[in-house]
Amino acid sequence: MDRKKHWDSVYSQKGETEVSWYEDEPRMSLDLITEVAQSSACRIIDIGGGASVLVDRLVDLGFEKIAVLDISETAMNKAKTRLGSLAARVDWIVADVTETAEIGVFDVWHDRAVFHFLIDATDRRKYVELASRSIPEGGSLIVATFADDGPRRCSDLDVVGYNAESLSSELGPGFTLVKETRATHTTPWGKRQAFFHGVFRRVKI
Ligand SMILES: C[S@@+](CC[C@H](N)C(=O)[O-])C[C@H]1O[C@@H](n2cnc3c(N)ncnc32)[C@H](O)[C@@H]1O
């Protein structure tokens, strides 16, 4: 499967508000990010940010170093167009998170609904290796995935659901769970989906 083609095609065929993961206000993500990012100097990256308005809110909040990484340039172009001149305040990285060598250093790594698409253990390992290289000790990794009793497929792809134990085990000893919460996402057509959110601190091993 060509992942890039898949995601570019999804975002070309559907409007920003027509995808199952659409949120008009990314409340949970913002709450978790602002709990750990206590200064505007915090470097924040949204992994698989797609066309989400999270980046708009982070810009509004005055964070000085914000990056969005996504495999789909089509998705990121939607966010860039929406932001207009403010898009210049963001680093836009078109890349597959499992195939990228370096992205810089970030105090906060946020991922909503990307990790659960990594059904191959090697891809998960590469994701964790990149996160480990990119987040300094004391930094935070915030991951929102489908819960273990959540959907089994999304966007015509298989997914893996998680709970605190299974996600901690995937991330390994370099990340300690500091907060966990479950939430229900309601799709634009009213379907309820169980999500797991974990906040992890990068620790020395
Ligand atoms: C379900 S969407 C979630 C988008 C966004 N985080 C949100 O909450 O609205 C998954 C996103 O991950 C991106 N993606 C999927 N696999 C990826 C990969 N291997 N590397 C980088 N981005 C990926 C897709 O292009 C898509 O934008």
Short mmCIF file of C-alpha atoms and ligand atoms in Angstrom, two decimals, residues 3 7 11 21 23 46-52 69-72 75 95-98 112-114 117-118 154, ligand 1:
data_model
loop_
_atom_site.label_atom_id
_atom_site.label_comp_id
_atom_site.label_asym_id
_atom_site.label_seq_id
_atom_site.Cartn_x
_atom_site.Cartn_y
_atom_site.Cartn_z
CA ARG A 3 0.40 5.40 2.31
CA TRP A 7 -3.94 9.87 2.51
CA TYR A 11 -8.01 14.57 1.68
CA TRP A 21 -11.87 12.38 12.86
CA GLU A 23 -13.27 18.16 15.50
CA ASP A 46 1.76 17.86 15.87
CA ILE A 47 2.48 14.47 14.30
CA GLY A 48 -0.04 13.62 11.58
CA GLY A 49 -1.70 16.97 12.11
CA GLY A 50 -3.49 16.69 8.77
CA ALA A 51 -5.93 19.56 8.26
CA SER A 52 -6.73 19.85 11.99
CA LEU A 69 4.30 16.78 10.25
CA ASP A 70 2.06 14.80 7.93
CA ILE A 71 2.48 12.30 5.13
CA SER A 72 -0.16 14.15 3.11
CA ALA A 75 -3.93 17.84 4.03
CA ALA A 95 7.07 13.09 5.80
CA ASP A 96 6.20 9.57 6.86
CA VAL A 97 6.81 9.49 10.61
CA THR A 98 8.19 5.95 10.29
CA ARG A 112 -3.99 12.34 17.58
CA ALA A 113 -5.00 9.30 15.59
CA VAL A 114 -1.75 8.38 13.79
CA PHE A 117 -2.58 3.10 12.06
CA LEU A 118 0.86 1.53 12.59
CA CYS A 154 -10.71 3.75 10.03
C1 LIG B 1 -7.06 10.19 11.33
S1 LIG B 1 -6.12 11.47 10.67
C2 LIG B 1 -5.91 12.54 12.07
C3 LIG B 1 -5.53 13.95 11.68
C4 LIG B 1 -5.36 14.91 12.84
N1 LIG B 1 -4.38 14.46 13.80
C5 LIG B 1 -6.67 15.20 13.52
O1 LIG B 1 -6.84 14.82 14.68
O2 LIG B 1 -7.54 15.80 12.88
C6 LIG B 1 -4.53 10.69 10.52
C7 LIG B 1 -3.49 11.63 9.94
O3 LIG B 1 -2.22 10.99 9.98
C8 LIG B 1 -1.56 11.16 8.74
N2 LIG B 1 -0.67 9.98 8.63
C9 LIG B 1 -1.05 8.69 8.49
N3 LIG B 1 0.02 7.89 8.48
C10 LIG B 1 1.10 8.69 8.62
C11 LIG B 1 2.49 8.46 8.67
N4 LIG B 1 2.99 7.22 8.57
N5 LIG B 1 3.33 9.52 8.81
C12 LIG B 1 2.83 10.78 8.92
N6 LIG B 1 1.51 11.06 8.86
C13 LIG B 1 0.66 10.03 8.73
C14 LIG B 1 -2.66 11.24 7.72
O4 LIG B 1 -2.29 11.91 6.55
C15 LIG B 1 -3.73 12.00 8.50
O5 LIG B 1 -3.61 13.39 8.35
#
